[in-house]
Coordinates of C-alpha atoms in Angstrom, one line a residue:
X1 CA 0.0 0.0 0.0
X2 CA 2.8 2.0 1.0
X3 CA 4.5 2.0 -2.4
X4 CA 1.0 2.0 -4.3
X5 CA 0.9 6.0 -2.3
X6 CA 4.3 6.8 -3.3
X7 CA 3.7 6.2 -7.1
X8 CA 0.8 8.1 -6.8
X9 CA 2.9 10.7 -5.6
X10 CA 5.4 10.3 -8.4
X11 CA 2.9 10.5 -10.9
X12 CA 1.0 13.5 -9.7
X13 CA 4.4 15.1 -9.6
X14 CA 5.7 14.3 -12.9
X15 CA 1.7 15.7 -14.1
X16 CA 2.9 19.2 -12.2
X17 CA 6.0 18.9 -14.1
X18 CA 4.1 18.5 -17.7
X19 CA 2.1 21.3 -17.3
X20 CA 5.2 24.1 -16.5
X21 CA 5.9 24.5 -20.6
X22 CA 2.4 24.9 -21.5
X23 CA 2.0 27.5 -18.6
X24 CA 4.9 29.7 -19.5
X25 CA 3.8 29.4 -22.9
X26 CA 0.6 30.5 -22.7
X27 CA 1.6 33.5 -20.0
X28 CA 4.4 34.6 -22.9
X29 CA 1.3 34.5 -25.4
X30 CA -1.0 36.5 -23.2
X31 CA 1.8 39.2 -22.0
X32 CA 2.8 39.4 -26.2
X33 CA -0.8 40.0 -26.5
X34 CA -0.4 43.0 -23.4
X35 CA 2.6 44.4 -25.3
X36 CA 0.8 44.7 -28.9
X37 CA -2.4 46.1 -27.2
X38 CA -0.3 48.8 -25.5
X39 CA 1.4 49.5 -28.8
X40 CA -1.6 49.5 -31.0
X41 CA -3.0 51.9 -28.2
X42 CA 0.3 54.1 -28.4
X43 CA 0.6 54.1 -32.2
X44 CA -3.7 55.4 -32.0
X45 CA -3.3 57.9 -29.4
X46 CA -0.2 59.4 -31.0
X47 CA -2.3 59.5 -34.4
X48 CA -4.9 61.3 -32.8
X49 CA -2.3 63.2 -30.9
X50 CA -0.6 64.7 -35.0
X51 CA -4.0 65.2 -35.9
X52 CA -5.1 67.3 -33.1
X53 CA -1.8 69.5 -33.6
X54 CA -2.8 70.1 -37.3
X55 CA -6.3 70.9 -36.4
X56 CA -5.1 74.1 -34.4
X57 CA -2.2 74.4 -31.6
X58 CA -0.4 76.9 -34.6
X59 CA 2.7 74.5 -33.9
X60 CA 2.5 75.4 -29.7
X61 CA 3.9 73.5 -27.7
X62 CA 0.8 71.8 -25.7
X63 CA 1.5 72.0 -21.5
X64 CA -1.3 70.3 -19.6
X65 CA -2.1 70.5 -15.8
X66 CA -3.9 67.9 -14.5
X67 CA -5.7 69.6 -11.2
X68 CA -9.6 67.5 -10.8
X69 CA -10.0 70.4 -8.5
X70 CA -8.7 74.1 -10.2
X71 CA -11.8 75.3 -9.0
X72 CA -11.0 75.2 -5.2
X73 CA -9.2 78.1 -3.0
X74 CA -6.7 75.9 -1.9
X75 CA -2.6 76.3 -1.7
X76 CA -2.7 74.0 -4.3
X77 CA -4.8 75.9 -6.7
X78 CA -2.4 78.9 -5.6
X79 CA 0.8 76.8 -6.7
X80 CA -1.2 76.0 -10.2
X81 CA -2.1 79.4 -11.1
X82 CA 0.9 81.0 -10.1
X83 CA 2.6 78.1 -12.7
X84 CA 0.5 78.6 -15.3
X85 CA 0.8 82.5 -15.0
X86 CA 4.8 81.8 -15.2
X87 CA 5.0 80.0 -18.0
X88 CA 2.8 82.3 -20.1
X89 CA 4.6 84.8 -19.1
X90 CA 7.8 83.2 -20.2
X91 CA 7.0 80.6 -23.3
X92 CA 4.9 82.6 -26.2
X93 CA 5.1 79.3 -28.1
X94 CA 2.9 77.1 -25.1
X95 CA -0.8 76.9 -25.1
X96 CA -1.8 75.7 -21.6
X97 CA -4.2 73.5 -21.0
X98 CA -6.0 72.5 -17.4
X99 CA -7.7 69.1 -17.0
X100 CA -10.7 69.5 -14.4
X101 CA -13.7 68.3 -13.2
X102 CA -15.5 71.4 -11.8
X103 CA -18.5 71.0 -14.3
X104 CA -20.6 73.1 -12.2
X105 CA -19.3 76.0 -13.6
X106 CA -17.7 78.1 -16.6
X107 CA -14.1 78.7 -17.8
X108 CA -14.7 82.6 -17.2
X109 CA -16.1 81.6 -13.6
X110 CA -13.0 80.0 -12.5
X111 CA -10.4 82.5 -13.8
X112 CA -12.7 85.2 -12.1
X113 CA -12.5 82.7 -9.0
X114 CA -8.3 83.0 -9.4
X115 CA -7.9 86.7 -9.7
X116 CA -11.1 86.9 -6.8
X117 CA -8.7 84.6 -4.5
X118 CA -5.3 85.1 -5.2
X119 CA -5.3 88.2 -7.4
X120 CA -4.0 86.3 -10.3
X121 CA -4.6 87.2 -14.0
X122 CA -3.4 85.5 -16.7
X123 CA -1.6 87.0 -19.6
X124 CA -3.5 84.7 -22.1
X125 CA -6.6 82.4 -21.8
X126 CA -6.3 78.8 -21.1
X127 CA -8.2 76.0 -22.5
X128 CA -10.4 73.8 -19.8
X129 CA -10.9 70.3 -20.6
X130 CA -13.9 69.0 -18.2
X131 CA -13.4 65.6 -17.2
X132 CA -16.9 64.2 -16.0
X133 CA -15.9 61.2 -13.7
X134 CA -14.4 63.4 -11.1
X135 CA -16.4 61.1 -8.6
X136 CA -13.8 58.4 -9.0
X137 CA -10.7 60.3 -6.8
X138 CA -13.5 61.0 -3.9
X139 CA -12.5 59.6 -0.9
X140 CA -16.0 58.8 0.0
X141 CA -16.2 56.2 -2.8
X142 CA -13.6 54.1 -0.5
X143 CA -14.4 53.5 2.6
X144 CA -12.0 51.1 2.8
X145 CA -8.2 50.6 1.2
X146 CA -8.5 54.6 0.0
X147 CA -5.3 54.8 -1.4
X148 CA -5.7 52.3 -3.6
X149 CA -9.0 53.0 -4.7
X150 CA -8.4 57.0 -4.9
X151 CA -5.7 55.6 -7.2
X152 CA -6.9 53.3 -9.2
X153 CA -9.9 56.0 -9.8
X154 CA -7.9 58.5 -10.9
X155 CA -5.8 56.5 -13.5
X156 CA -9.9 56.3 -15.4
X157 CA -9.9 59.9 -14.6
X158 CA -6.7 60.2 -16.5
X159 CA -8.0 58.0 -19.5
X160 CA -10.7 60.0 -19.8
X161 CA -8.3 63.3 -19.6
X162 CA -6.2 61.6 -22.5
X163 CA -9.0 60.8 -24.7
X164 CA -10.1 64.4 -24.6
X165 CA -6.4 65.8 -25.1
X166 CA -2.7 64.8 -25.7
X167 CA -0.5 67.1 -24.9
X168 CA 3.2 67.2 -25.7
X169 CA 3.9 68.1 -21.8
X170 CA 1.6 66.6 -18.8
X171 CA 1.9 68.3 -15.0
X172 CA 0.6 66.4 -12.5
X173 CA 0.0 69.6 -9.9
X174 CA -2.7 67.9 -7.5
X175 CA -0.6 64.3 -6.3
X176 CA -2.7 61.7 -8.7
X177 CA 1.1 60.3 -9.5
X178 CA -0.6 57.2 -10.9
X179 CA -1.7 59.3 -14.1
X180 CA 2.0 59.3 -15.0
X181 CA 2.8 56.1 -16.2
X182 CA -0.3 56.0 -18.3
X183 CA 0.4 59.6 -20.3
X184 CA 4.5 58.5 -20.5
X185 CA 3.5 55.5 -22.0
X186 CA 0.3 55.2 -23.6
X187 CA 0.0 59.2 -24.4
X188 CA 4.3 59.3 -25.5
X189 CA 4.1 62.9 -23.4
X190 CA 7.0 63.7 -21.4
X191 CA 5.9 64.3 -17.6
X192 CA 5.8 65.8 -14.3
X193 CA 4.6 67.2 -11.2
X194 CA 4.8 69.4 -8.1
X195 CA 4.3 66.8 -5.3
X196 CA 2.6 69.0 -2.0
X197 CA 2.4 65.8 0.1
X198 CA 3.3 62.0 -0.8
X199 CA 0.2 59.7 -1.1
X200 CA 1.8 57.2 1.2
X201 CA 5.0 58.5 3.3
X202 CA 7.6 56.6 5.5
X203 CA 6.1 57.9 8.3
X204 CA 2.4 56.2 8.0
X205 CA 4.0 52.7 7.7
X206 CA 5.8 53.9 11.3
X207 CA 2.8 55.1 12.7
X208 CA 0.9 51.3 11.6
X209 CA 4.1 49.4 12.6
X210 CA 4.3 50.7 16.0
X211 CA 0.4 50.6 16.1
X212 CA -0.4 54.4 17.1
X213 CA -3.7 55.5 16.9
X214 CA -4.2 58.6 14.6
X215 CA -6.6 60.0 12.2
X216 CA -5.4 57.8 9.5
X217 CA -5.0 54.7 11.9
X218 CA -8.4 54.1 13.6
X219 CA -8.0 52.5 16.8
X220 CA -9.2 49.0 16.2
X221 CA -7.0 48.7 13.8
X222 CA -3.9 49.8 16.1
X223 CA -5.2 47.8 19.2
X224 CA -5.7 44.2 17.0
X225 CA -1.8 43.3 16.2
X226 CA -3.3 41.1 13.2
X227 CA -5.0 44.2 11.3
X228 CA -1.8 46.4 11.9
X229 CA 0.2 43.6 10.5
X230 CA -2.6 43.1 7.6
X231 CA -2.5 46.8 7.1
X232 CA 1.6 47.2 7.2
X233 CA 1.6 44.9 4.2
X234 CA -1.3 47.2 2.4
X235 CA 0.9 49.9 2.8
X236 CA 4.2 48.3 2.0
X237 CA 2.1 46.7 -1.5
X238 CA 0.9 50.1 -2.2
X239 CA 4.3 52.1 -1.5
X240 CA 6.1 49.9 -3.8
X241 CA 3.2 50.5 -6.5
X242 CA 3.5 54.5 -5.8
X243 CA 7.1 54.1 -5.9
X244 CA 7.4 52.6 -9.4
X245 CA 4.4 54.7 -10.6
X246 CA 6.4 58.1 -9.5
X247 CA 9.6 57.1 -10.9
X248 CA 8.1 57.8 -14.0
X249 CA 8.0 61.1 -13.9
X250 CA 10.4 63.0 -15.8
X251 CA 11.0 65.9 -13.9
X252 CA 9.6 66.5 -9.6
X253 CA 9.0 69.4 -8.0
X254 CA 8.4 69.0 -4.1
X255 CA 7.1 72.1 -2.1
X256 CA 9.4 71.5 1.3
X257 CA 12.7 69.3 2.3
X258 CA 10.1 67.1 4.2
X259 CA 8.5 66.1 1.2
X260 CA 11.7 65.9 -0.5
X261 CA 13.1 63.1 2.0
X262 CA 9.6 61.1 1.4
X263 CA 9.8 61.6 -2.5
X264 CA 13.2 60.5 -2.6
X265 CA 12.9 57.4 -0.6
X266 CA 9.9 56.0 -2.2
X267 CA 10.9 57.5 -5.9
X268 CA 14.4 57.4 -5.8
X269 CA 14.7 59.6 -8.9
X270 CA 17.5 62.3 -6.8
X271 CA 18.8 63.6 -10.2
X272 CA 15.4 64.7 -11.3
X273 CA 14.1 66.3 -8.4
X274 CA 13.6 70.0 -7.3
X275 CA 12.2 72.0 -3.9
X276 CA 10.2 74.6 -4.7
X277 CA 8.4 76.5 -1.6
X278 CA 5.2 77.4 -2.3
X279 CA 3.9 80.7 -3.6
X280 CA 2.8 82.5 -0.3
X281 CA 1.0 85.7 -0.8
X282 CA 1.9 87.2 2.7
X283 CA 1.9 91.4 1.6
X284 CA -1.4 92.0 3.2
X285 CA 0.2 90.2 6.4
X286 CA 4.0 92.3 6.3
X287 CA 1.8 95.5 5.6
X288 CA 0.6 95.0 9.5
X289 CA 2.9 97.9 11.4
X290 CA 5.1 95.9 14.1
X291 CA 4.3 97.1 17.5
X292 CA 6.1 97.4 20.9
X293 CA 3.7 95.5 23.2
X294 CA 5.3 96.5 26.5
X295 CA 2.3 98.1 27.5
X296 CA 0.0 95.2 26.6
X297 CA -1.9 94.3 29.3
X298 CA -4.2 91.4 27.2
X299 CA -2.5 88.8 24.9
X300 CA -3.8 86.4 22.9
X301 CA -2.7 83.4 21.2
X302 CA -4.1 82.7 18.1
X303 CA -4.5 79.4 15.9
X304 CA -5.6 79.5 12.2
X305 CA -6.5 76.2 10.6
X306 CA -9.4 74.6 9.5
X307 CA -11.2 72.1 12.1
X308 CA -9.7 68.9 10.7
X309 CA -8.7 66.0 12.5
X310 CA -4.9 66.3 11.5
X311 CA -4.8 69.7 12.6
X312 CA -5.1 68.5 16.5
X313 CA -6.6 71.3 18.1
X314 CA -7.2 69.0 21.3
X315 CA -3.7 69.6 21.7
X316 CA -3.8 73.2 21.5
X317 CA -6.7 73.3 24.6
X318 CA -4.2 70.5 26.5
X319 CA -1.1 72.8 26.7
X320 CA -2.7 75.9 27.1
X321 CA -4.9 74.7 30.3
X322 CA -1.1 73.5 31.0
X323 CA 0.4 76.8 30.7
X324 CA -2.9 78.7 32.5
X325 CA -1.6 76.6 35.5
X326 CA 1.5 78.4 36.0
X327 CA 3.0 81.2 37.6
X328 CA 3.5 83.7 34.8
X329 CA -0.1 83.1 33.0
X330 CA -1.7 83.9 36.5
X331 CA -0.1 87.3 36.2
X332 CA -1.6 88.0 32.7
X333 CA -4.7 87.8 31.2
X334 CA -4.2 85.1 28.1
X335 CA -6.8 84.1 26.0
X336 CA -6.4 81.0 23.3
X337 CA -8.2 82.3 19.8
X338 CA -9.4 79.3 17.5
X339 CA -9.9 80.9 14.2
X340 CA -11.0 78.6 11.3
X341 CA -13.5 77.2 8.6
X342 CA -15.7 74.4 9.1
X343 CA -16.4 72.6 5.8
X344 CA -19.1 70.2 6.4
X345 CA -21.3 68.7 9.6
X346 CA -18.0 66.8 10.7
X347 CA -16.2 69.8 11.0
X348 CA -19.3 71.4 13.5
X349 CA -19.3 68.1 15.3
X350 CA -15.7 68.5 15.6
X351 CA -15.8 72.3 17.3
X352 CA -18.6 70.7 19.6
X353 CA -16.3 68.2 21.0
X354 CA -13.8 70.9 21.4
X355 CA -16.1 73.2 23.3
X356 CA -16.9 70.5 25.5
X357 CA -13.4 69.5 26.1
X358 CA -13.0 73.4 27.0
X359 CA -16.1 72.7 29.4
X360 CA -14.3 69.8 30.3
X361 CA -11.1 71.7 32.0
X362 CA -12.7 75.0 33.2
X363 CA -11.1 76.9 30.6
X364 CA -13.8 77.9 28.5
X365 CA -13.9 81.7 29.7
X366 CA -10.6 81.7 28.6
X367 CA -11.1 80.2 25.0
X368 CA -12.8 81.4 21.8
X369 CA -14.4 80.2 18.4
X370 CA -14.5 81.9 15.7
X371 CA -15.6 80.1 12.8
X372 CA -15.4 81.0 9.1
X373 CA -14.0 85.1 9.4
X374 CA -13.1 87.1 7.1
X375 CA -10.1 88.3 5.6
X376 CA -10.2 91.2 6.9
X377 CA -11.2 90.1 10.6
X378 CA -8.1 87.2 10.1
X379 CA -5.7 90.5 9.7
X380 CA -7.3 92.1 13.0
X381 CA -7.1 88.7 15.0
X382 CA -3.4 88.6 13.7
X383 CA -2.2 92.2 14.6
X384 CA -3.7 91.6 17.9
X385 CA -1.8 88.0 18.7
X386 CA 1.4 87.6 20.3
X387 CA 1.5 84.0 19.8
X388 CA 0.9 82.2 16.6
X389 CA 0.2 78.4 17.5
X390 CA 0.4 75.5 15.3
X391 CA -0.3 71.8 16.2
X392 CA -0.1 69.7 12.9
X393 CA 2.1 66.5 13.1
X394 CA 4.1 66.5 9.6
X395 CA 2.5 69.2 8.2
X396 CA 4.3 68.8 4.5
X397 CA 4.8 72.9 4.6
X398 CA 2.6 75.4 6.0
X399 CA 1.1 78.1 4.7
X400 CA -0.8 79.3 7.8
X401 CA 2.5 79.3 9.8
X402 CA 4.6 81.4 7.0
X403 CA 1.4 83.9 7.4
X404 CA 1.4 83.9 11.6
X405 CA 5.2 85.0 10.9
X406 CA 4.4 87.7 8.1
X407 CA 2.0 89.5 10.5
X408 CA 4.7 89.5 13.3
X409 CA 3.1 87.0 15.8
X410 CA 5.5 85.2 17.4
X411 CA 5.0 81.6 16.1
X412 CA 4.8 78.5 18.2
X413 CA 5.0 75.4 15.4
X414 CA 4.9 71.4 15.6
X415 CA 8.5 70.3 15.8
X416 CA 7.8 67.9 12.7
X417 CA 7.6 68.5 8.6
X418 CA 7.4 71.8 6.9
X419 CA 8.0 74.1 9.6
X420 CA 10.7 72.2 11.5
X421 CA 12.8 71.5 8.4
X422 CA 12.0 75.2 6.1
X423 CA 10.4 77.5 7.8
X424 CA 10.8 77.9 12.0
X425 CA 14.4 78.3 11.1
X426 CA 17.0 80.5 11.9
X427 CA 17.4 83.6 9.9
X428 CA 20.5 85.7 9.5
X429 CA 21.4 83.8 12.5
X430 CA 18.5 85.2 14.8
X431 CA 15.7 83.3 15.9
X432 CA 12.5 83.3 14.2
X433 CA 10.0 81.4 16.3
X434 CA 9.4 78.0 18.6
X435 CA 9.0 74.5 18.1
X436 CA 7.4 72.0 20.9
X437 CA 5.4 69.0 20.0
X438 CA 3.5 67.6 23.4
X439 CA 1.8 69.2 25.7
X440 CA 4.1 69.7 28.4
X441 CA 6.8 71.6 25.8
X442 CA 3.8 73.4 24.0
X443 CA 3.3 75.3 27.3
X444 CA 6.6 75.5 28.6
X445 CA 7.4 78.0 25.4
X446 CA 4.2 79.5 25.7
X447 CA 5.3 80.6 29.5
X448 CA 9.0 81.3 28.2
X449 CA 7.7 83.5 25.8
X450 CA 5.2 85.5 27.5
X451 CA 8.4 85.7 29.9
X452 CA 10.7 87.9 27.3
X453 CA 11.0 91.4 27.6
X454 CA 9.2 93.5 24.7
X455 CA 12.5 94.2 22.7
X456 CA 13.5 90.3 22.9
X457 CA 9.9 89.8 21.6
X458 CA 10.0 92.5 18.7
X459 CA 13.8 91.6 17.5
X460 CA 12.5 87.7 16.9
X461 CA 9.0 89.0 15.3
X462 CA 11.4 90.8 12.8
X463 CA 13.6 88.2 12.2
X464 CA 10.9 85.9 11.0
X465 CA 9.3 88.7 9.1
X466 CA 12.6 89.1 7.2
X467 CA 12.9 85.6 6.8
X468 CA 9.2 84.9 5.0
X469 CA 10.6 86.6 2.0
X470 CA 12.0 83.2 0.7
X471 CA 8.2 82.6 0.1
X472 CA 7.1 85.0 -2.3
X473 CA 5.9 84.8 -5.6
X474 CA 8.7 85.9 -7.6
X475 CA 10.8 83.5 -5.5
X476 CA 8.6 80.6 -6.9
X477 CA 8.6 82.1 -10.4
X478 CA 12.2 82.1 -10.9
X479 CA 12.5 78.3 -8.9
X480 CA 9.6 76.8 -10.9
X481 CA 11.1 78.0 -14.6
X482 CA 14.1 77.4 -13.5
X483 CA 13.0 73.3 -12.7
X484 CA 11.1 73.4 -16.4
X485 CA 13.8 74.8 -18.5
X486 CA 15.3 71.6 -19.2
X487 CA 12.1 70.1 -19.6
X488 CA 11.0 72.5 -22.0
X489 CA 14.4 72.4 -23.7
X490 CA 14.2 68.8 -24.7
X491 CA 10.7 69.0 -25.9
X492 CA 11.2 71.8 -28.6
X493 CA 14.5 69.5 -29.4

């Protein structure tokens, strides 16, 4: 019986064995059959691509942005108008066009939304592609394994984009890096894009690894060692995918050094990529006169960011009830000013919970709200605040932190991302703000400085005044030709 098993053995394995040419065979058929697809596809869409130049370009150079969004009032939408305005203003042979889905409204509508917003005109009119599945890069589609659905989505989003137009130049501006491989190779464009923050990062795969609970890591997920380990080989899958999906790209523009370290890692493409800070339009803020506060008798310290989980205003309430407990905020009257918009219902529910956590510690005399202000009321607050606080773990660069400095607050940052790397920096050698990043160190620096004398407090509000100017406009102008020069060279080769 024993040697009736193992010939049954033998002959199921020399069965295995039979089957291994026809199986390669057919897989070299079928990934043939991939390869001639792909190149009939190429060989149609570059057709279509001569016959849309002869139809009426005048010979221009096509430049495509692909921002789903253009219509929003973003930083991002900042960064894209500002680029487009650049390179009209330096390339009369480019016609630009902008890939988006905001059907809800006209071309004229949006560019009178850019010059309403960021008092941006363009030299020359733009042509709008509308892209109607826009409701495949929606988180709420995805409930579960996001990034890979927001991904996946937005590679239909980009076949749709591509049907509609081939350009000879695509820009990824809004961080859909899986629409590169699919105009490099199916659309035979050159590529690129100005990364604001890396899908996936080094640091989420820590955060799921060493099972902390955060607003990307619910808690059941951190607390149940087998869905941490389930979703540390999601994220490992998907970074790999991101990785050779980014690699792509012929040319990267990053907006900080943090982003930089987390493109670099995942892409490994050092040679082709570029920081490039973000335009910030800080005038209205360095128009506010610097005063001496000696003689202030009230101070206020004032956050501005929207009410969104990442942002971690608990924290804020947490170290300032710390820092009402001691000895020098007992001698002043200190108030903690919340200043931003709510979005949606989970925004409101989100101030609730933070009124009641103000309830919560008896501090909520000594706390305000104010939701959605206006521009103008934002300067007031501003003027007013010694202390410009920021809570955001990692933020990638920070916009509202380059503004608390341009109004001369003194700014009180996360020790992490953006402001730890490029902006809460020295200047000139002189300090230009604080870092902390718990509770305890958050109000330590709040008490130390309260503590300085007015003139210690004035020379560092300068500083960082002085130091914003790396920020501006023309600063990105200059840095964001300078990164497509190159790119632009080799296409008119």
């Amino acid at each position: 019986m024993a040697a009736a098993e193992r010939g049954g053995s033998s002959e199921f394995v020399r069965f295995m064995l039979s089957l291994i040419i026809p199986v390669l065979f057919i897989s070299a058929c079928l990934l043939l059959a991939l390869v001639a697809v792909l190149m009939v596809v190429r060989f149609w869409v570059s057709q279509k691509k001569k016959l849309a130049r002869r139809a009426g370009k005048n010979g221009k150079i096509v430049v495509a942005f692909f921002h789903p969004y253009c219509n929003a009032g973003g930083g991002g939408e900042r960064v894209l108008w500002c680029a487009v305005r650049a390179m009209q203003q330096r390339y009369e042979d480019v016609a630009v066009v902008i890939y988006t889905g905001d059907l809800n409204v006209a071309a004229e509508e949006i560019l009178d939304g850019a010059y309403r917003r960021f008092n941006i005109k363009l030299p020359r009119p733009v042509q709008f592609i509308f892209l109607e599945k826009r409701y495949l890069v929606e988180a709420k589609l995805y409930p579960y394994f996001t990034l890979l659905g927001q991904s996946l989505g937005s590679m239909l989003l980009g076949w749709e984009a591509l049907m509609k137009c081939v350009p000879d130049i695509f820009i990824d501006s809004m961080g859909y890096a899986f629409t590169l491989p699919l105009f490099k190779n199916l659309g035979g464009c050159r590529v690129g894009c100005y990364v604001h923050y890396p899908t996936i990062s080094t640091d989420m795969l820590s955060v799921v690894r060493n099972r902390n609970p955060r607003f990307n890591n619910a808690s059941f997920i951190s607390k149940n060692p087998i869905l941490s380990n389930m979703k540390i080989l999601y994220y490992y899958a998907f970074s790999l995918m991101y990785g050779l999906v980014g690699s792509c790209s012929d040319i990267i523009m990053v907006n900080s050094t943090w982003t930089l370290n987390h493109i670099l890692a995942l892409w490994k493409a050092g040679n082709r990529t570029h920081v490039i800070y973000p335009p910030c339009d800080v005038q209205a803020f360095l128009d506010i006169p610097l005063m001496d506060d000696s003689k202030k008798t009230n101070h206020s310290i004032v956050s501005v960011s929207q009410f969104r989980p990442e942002k971690d205003h608990p924290l804020q309430i947490k170290a300032f009830h710390q820092f009402l407990k001691m000895k020098r905020a007992q001698a002043l009257s200190v108030k903690l000013i919340l200043i931003g918009g709510c979005r949606n219902a989970d925004d409101e529910v989100r101030v609730s919970q933070l009124k009641e956590l103000c309830e919560k510690l008896d501090i909520k005399d000594d706390v305000e709200f104010k939701i959605n202000v206006s521009f103008e009321e934002l300067k007031t607050y501003l003027s007013e605040a010694t202390i410009g606080l920021h809570t955001m773990w990692n933020e990638h660069f920070g916009i509202g932190v380059v503004e608390c400095m341009a109004a001369g607050t003194i700014i009180l940052s996360h020790n992490s991302g953006g402001p730890k790397l490029d902006i809460v920096i020295k200047h000139d050698g002189g300090v230009t703000g604080f870092l902390a990043d718990t509770e305890e160190c958050y109000a330590e620096a709040m008490n130390n400085i309260l503590s300085l004398s007015s003139e210690k407090r004035l020379e560092i509000r300068k500083n960082a005044r002085q130091s914003v100017s790396r920020f501006s406009d023309e600063e990105f102008k200059d840095s964001f030709l300078s990164a497509m020069e190159l790119f632009l060279a080799k296409k008119t080769m």
